[in-house]
mmCIF file of C-alpha atoms in Angstrom:
data_model
loop_
_atom_site.group_PDB
_atom_site.id
_atom_site.type_symbol
_atom_site.label_atom_id
_atom_site.label_comp_id
_atom_site.label_asym_id
_atom_site.label_seq_id
_atom_site.Cartn_x
_atom_site.Cartn_y
_atom_site.Cartn_z
ATOM 1 C CA SER A 1 19.400 36.288 77.296
ATOM 2 C CA SER A 2 21.904 37.347 79.332
ATOM 3 C CA SER A 3 20.635 41.249 79.193
ATOM 4 C CA SER A 4 17.378 40.049 79.856
ATOM 5 C CA SER A 5 17.242 41.629 83.448
ATOM 6 C CA VAL A 6 17.639 45.243 82.122
ATOM 7 C CA CYS A 7 14.276 45.028 79.913
ATOM 8 C CA PRO A 8 11.394 46.309 81.128
ATOM 9 C CA VAL A 9 9.224 44.138 82.793
ATOM 10 C CA GLY A 10 6.772 43.847 80.477
ATOM 11 C CA ALA A 11 9.309 43.139 77.453
ATOM 12 C CA MET A 12 8.682 39.817 77.168
ATOM 13 C CA GLY A 13 9.376 39.630 73.517
ATOM 14 C CA GLN A 14 12.640 41.348 73.969
ATOM 15 C CA ARG A 15 13.511 38.660 76.223
ATOM 16 C CA LEU A 16 12.191 35.346 74.139
ATOM 17 C CA GLY A 17 12.457 36.848 70.634
ATOM 18 C CA PRO A 18 10.292 36.340 67.691
ATOM 19 C CA ILE A 19 7.602 33.036 67.935
ATOM 20 C CA SER A 20 7.155 31.501 64.669
ATOM 21 C CA ALA A 21 3.246 29.971 64.282
ATOM 22 C CA PRO A 22 1.875 27.638 65.140
ATOM 23 C CA VAL A 23 3.864 26.876 67.755
ATOM 24 C CA ARG A 24 3.204 26.033 71.482
ATOM 25 C CA LEU A 25 5.948 27.129 74.032
ATOM 26 C CA VAL A 26 6.428 26.884 77.756
ATOM 27 C CA TRP A 27 9.482 28.475 78.964
ATOM 28 C CA THR A 28 10.246 30.497 82.523
ATOM 29 C CA ASP A 29 10.768 34.584 82.254
ATOM 30 C CA ARG A 30 12.894 35.324 85.659
ATOM 31 C CA VAL A 31 11.914 38.813 85.198
ATOM 32 C CA LEU A 32 8.159 37.948 85.757
ATOM 33 C CA LEU A 33 9.059 35.912 88.812
ATOM 34 C CA GLU A 34 10.370 38.693 90.704
ATOM 35 C CA PRO A 35 8.155 40.483 92.745
ATOM 36 C CA PHE A 36 7.343 43.959 91.413
ATOM 37 C CA ASP A 37 4.627 46.696 92.714
ATOM 38 C CA GLY A 38 1.106 45.933 91.465
ATOM 39 C CA GLY A 39 1.581 42.647 90.044
ATOM 40 C CA LEU A 40 0.340 41.559 86.620
ATOM 41 C CA THR A 41 -3.345 40.823 87.471
ATOM 42 C CA GLY A 42 -5.340 43.728 85.410
ATOM 43 C CA ARG A 43 -2.923 44.933 83.012
ATOM 44 C CA SER A 44 -2.814 43.677 79.239
ATOM 45 C CA VAL A 45 -0.934 41.131 77.223
ATOM 46 C CA VAL A 46 -0.197 42.113 73.924
ATOM 47 C CA LEU A 47 0.558 39.888 70.477
ATOM 48 C CA ASP A 48 2.670 41.749 67.834
ATOM 49 C CA SER A 49 3.576 40.735 64.480
ATOM 50 C CA ALA A 50 5.678 42.034 61.698
ATOM 51 C CA VAL A 51 3.009 43.779 60.056
ATOM 52 C CA GLY A 52 1.655 45.175 63.119
ATOM 53 C CA ARG A 53 -0.548 44.768 66.169
ATOM 54 C CA VAL A 54 -2.739 41.840 66.266
ATOM 55 C CA ALA A 55 -4.597 40.866 69.603
ATOM 56 C CA CYS A 56 -4.474 42.100 73.000
ATOM 57 C CA ALA A 57 -6.491 40.575 76.537
ATOM 58 C CA THR A 58 -6.753 41.599 80.052
ATOM 59 C CA LEU A 59 -4.701 39.520 82.286
ATOM 60 C CA ARG A 60 -7.049 37.629 84.990
ATOM 61 C CA GLU A 61 -5.853 35.813 88.037
ATOM 62 C CA GLN A 62 -6.165 31.778 87.654
ATOM 63 C CA GLN A 63 -5.843 29.116 89.925
ATOM 64 C CA PRO A 64 -4.075 25.732 88.252
ATOM 65 C CA ARG A 65 -6.621 23.108 88.492
ATOM 66 C CA GLN A 66 -5.418 20.034 89.662
ATOM 67 C CA ALA A 67 -7.134 16.376 89.738
ATOM 68 C CA PHE A 68 -6.466 13.311 91.647
ATOM 69 C CA ALA A 69 -7.374 9.288 91.941
ATOM 70 C CA GLN A 70 -6.092 6.977 94.507
ATOM 71 C CA LEU A 71 -5.797 3.461 93.043
ATOM 72 C CA ASP A 72 -5.611 0.112 94.982
ATOM 73 C CA LEU A 73 -3.460 -2.056 92.657
ATOM 74 C CA PHE A 74 -4.371 -6.050 93.332
ATOM 75 C CA PRO A 75 -7.003 -5.782 96.168
ATOM 76 C CA GLY A 76 -5.282 -7.119 99.760
ATOM 77 C CA SER A 77 -1.520 -6.829 98.231
ATOM 78 C CA GLY A 78 -1.186 -3.540 99.868
ATOM 79 C CA LEU A 79 0.052 -2.121 96.450
ATOM 80 C CA GLN A 80 -1.235 1.327 95.643
ATOM 81 C CA ALA A 81 -1.031 4.149 92.724
ATOM 82 C CA ALA A 82 -1.787 7.786 93.158
ATOM 83 C CA VAL A 83 -2.453 9.558 90.133
ATOM 84 C CA THR A 84 -2.102 13.598 89.941
ATOM 85 C CA LEU A 85 -2.824 16.032 86.886
ATOM 86 C CA GLN A 86 -2.282 19.785 86.948
ATOM 87 C CA GLN A 87 -2.970 22.311 84.878
ATOM 88 C CA HIS A 88 -2.154 26.299 84.944
ATOM 89 C CA ASN A 89 -4.443 27.567 82.323
ATOM 90 C CA PRO A 90 -6.823 26.197 79.531
ATOM 91 C CA LEU A 91 -4.165 26.050 77.350
ATOM 92 C CA ALA A 92 -1.118 25.162 79.106
ATOM 93 C CA PRO A 93 0.560 21.749 79.273
ATOM 94 C CA THR A 94 -0.617 19.105 81.834
ATOM 95 C CA TRP A 95 1.759 17.830 84.481
ATOM 96 C CA VAL A 96 0.854 14.187 85.210
ATOM 97 C CA GLN A 97 2.408 12.088 88.034
ATOM 98 C CA VAL A 98 1.966 8.488 88.777
ATOM 99 C CA HIS A 99 3.311 7.355 92.226
ATOM 100 C CA VAL A 100 3.233 3.303 92.784
ATOM 101 C CA THR A 101 3.853 2.293 96.136
ATOM 102 C CA GLY A 102 3.673 -0.858 98.314
ATOM 103 C CA ALA A 103 6.054 -4.017 99.100
ATOM 104 C CA GLY A 104 5.086 -5.420 95.633
ATOM 105 C CA ALA A 105 6.647 -2.015 93.831
ATOM 106 C CA ALA A 106 10.017 -3.922 93.003
ATOM 107 C CA ASN A 107 8.050 -6.299 90.884
ATOM 108 C CA SER A 108 6.221 -3.647 88.771
ATOM 109 C CA THR A 109 8.327 -2.149 86.408
ATOM 110 C CA SER A 110 6.665 0.079 84.106
ATOM 111 C CA ALA A 111 2.633 1.771 83.773
ATOM 112 C CA GLN A 112 0.450 2.283 81.119
ATOM 113 C CA LEU A 113 -2.099 5.356 82.006
ATOM 114 C CA ALA A 114 -5.486 5.813 79.863
ATOM 115 C CA ILE A 115 -8.459 8.267 80.400
ATOM 116 C CA HIS A 116 -11.754 6.120 79.527
ATOM 117 C CA THR A 117 -15.074 8.138 78.735
ATOM 118 C CA LEU A 118 -17.066 7.064 82.002
ATOM 119 C CA PRO A 119 -16.364 6.914 85.530
ATOM 120 C CA PRO A 120 -16.104 3.696 87.087
ATOM 121 C CA GLY A 121 -19.641 1.608 87.040
ATOM 122 C CA SER A 122 -19.527 1.048 90.237
ATOM 123 C CA ALA A 123 -22.108 2.139 93.309
ATOM 124 C CA ASN A 124 -19.357 4.596 94.582
ATOM 125 C CA ALA A 125 -17.435 6.051 91.689
ATOM 126 C CA SER A 126 -15.104 8.006 93.930
ATOM 127 C CA GLU A 127 -13.977 4.123 94.831
ATOM 128 C CA SER A 128 -11.117 2.557 93.347
ATOM 129 C CA VAL A 129 -12.364 -0.106 91.056
ATOM 130 C CA THR A 130 -10.063 -3.188 89.847
ATOM 131 C CA GLY A 131 -10.533 -5.874 87.478
ATOM 132 C CA SER A 132 -13.744 -6.393 85.113
ATOM 133 C CA GLY A 133 -14.976 -2.869 86.281
ATOM 134 C CA CYS A 134 -12.011 -1.472 84.590
ATOM 135 C CA ALA A 135 -13.512 -3.107 81.001
ATOM 136 C CA ALA A 136 -13.666 -0.831 78.198
ATOM 137 C CA THR A 137 -17.765 -1.554 77.997
ATOM 138 C CA VAL A 138 -20.691 0.704 79.014
ATOM 139 C CA ALA A 139 -20.936 -1.813 82.407
ATOM 140 C CA GLY A 140 -17.162 -0.490 83.145
ATOM 141 C CA VAL A 141 -15.152 2.641 81.798
ATOM 142 C CA GLY A 142 -16.300 3.037 78.294
ATOM 143 C CA PRO A 143 -13.696 3.149 75.312
ATOM 144 C CA LEU A 144 -10.866 5.366 75.588
ATOM 145 C CA TYR A 145 -11.859 9.193 75.804
ATOM 146 C CA ASP A 146 -11.682 10.477 72.156
ATOM 147 C CA PRO A 147 -13.860 13.734 71.886
ATOM 148 C CA LEU A 148 -12.408 14.178 68.152
ATOM 149 C CA GLY A 149 -12.870 10.971 66.794
ATOM 150 C CA VAL A 150 -9.217 10.622 65.810
ATOM 151 C CA LEU A 151 -8.802 6.867 67.303
ATOM 152 C CA GLY A 152 -8.821 4.551 63.962
ATOM 153 C CA SER A 153 -8.043 7.104 61.230
ATOM 154 C CA ALA A 154 -5.229 6.668 58.473
ATOM 155 C CA GLY A 155 -1.805 6.940 60.148
ATOM 156 C CA TYR A 156 -2.968 7.359 63.588
ATOM 157 C CA SER A 157 -0.570 4.987 64.611
ATOM 158 C CA ILE A 158 2.324 6.593 63.227
ATOM 159 C CA LEU A 159 1.171 10.257 63.859
ATOM 160 C CA CYS A 160 0.238 9.428 67.616
ATOM 161 C CA THR A 161 3.505 9.736 69.460
ATOM 162 C CA ALA A 162 5.229 12.020 72.965
ATOM 163 C CA GLU A 163 6.303 14.635 70.176
ATOM 164 C CA ASN A 164 2.435 15.009 68.738
ATOM 165 C CA ALA A 165 0.461 14.213 71.465
ATOM 166 C CA VAL A 166 -2.161 16.572 69.819
ATOM 167 C CA ASP A 167 -2.510 13.910 67.088
ATOM 168 C CA CYS A 168 -3.515 11.539 69.694
ATOM 169 C CA ALA A 169 -7.244 10.596 71.233
ATOM 170 C CA VAL A 170 -6.952 12.652 74.431
ATOM 171 C CA GLY A 171 -7.024 9.374 76.343
ATOM 172 C CA ASP A 172 -4.733 7.667 74.760
ATOM 173 C CA LEU A 173 -1.646 8.675 77.037
ATOM 174 C CA THR A 174 0.655 5.507 76.168
ATOM 175 C CA PRO A 175 1.999 6.232 72.899
ATOM 176 C CA ARG A 176 3.042 9.648 74.435
ATOM 177 C CA GLN A 177 4.538 8.833 78.020
ATOM 178 C CA PRO A 178 8.481 8.455 79.046
ATOM 179 C CA SER A 179 9.119 4.515 79.113
ATOM 180 C CA THR A 180 11.745 5.674 82.102
ATOM 181 C CA THR A 181 10.543 5.824 85.942
ATOM 182 C CA SER A 182 12.607 6.999 88.864
ATOM 183 C CA THR A 183 13.104 4.591 92.007
ATOM 184 C CA THR A 184 13.411 4.825 95.352
ATOM 185 C CA ASN A 185 14.796 2.155 98.086
ATOM 186 C CA SER A 186 17.023 0.560 95.500
ATOM 187 C CA PRO A 187 17.743 -2.181 95.053
ATOM 188 C CA GLN A 188 14.502 -3.196 96.258
ATOM 189 C CA PRO A 189 12.265 0.093 95.942
ATOM 190 C CA THR A 190 9.057 0.158 97.691
ATOM 191 C CA SER A 191 8.237 2.622 95.419
ATOM 192 C CA TRP A 192 8.791 4.279 92.114
ATOM 193 C CA THR A 193 7.460 7.574 90.249
ATOM 194 C CA LEU A 194 6.152 8.254 86.518
ATOM 195 C CA ALA A 195 6.455 12.131 85.802
ATOM 196 C CA PHE A 196 5.855 13.901 82.468
ATOM 197 C CA TRP A 197 3.935 16.673 80.592
ATOM 198 C CA ASP A 198 1.376 16.240 78.285
ATOM 199 C CA TYR A 199 0.353 18.909 75.946
ATOM 200 C CA ASN A 200 -3.333 16.901 74.881
ATOM 201 C CA LEU A 201 -4.979 16.368 78.386
ATOM 202 C CA PRO A 202 -7.232 19.133 79.410
ATOM 203 C CA LEU A 203 -8.343 19.761 82.806
ATOM 204 C CA GLN A 204 -10.247 22.787 81.751
ATOM 205 C CA GLY A 205 -12.825 23.234 78.853
ATOM 206 C CA GLY A 206 -15.300 21.406 76.799
ATOM 207 C CA PHE A 207 -13.156 18.430 76.487
ATOM 208 C CA SER A 208 -11.810 18.245 80.254
ATOM 209 C CA VAL A 209 -10.816 14.775 81.402
ATOM 210 C CA LEU A 210 -12.371 15.668 84.830
ATOM 211 C CA GLY A 211 -14.813 13.456 86.083
ATOM 212 C CA ARG A 212 -13.779 10.854 83.728
ATOM 213 C CA SER A 213 -11.577 7.417 84.447
ATOM 214 C CA VAL A 214 -8.136 7.284 84.817
ATOM 215 C CA VAL A 215 -6.880 3.074 83.799
ATOM 216 C CA LEU A 216 -3.587 1.848 85.255
ATOM 217 C CA SER A 217 -1.907 -1.122 84.028
ATOM 218 C CA LEU A 218 1.439 -2.350 85.113
ATOM 219 C CA SER A 219 4.373 -4.471 83.336
ATOM 220 C CA SER A 220 5.554 -6.633 86.261
ATOM 221 C CA ASN A 221 8.789 -8.807 86.146
ATOM 222 C CA GLY A 222 6.917 -11.984 87.020
ATOM 223 C CA GLY A 223 4.910 -11.394 83.531
ATOM 224 C CA GLY A 224 1.672 -10.267 85.066
ATOM 225 C CA GLY A 225 -0.071 -7.130 85.415
ATOM 226 C CA GLY A 226 -2.771 -5.191 86.994
ATOM 227 C CA GLY A 227 -4.871 -1.811 86.714
ATOM 228 C CA GLY A 228 -7.374 0.090 88.965
ATOM 229 C CA GLY A 229 -9.600 3.063 87.896
#
């Protein structure tokens, strides 16, 4: 609020107001962005309700977790994609960026992103794979990553949306990603970027996508497509 600067540093509740559960919130507390003696590490965070104190825990320093994949699209064409994921803590949303670059980028108008269960079935899984190496088979990258088994459940196609990412299979990113991209060097762009927050793409914990495969499919002006893992 406009008077947030007069609140004590720790009075987050006064600045944010009441929270109705269940809910996930992402907001910027500008007071906490200001440096002050001692910082927050080692102090406590407290959750109160209308009926009293609910819980408290120690604040510990934690570095964001990042993941990166470089994909060579259409071997020999010079068209490449870089996929970057970043999550600040196990309960935070993940920032997703897909950057496509190369002389053929102008012919690719949109991207569909997915996480599959297995790493690419190649001799060197750290390298990019294309074509049949990205097939949803044991020899390829396996099925869409779905640790909770929600794929195929009743009403799935209706429930899984950008607004309800938690109702999607973890690896099923296409229904919850934006359709727009930002381009550079118009009218013949040599690169474009897709970026969005995802609330169901963990890089930490038991359902982490680290070590699995990212599969990218491109839609092009010429009606073709491509992908990499």
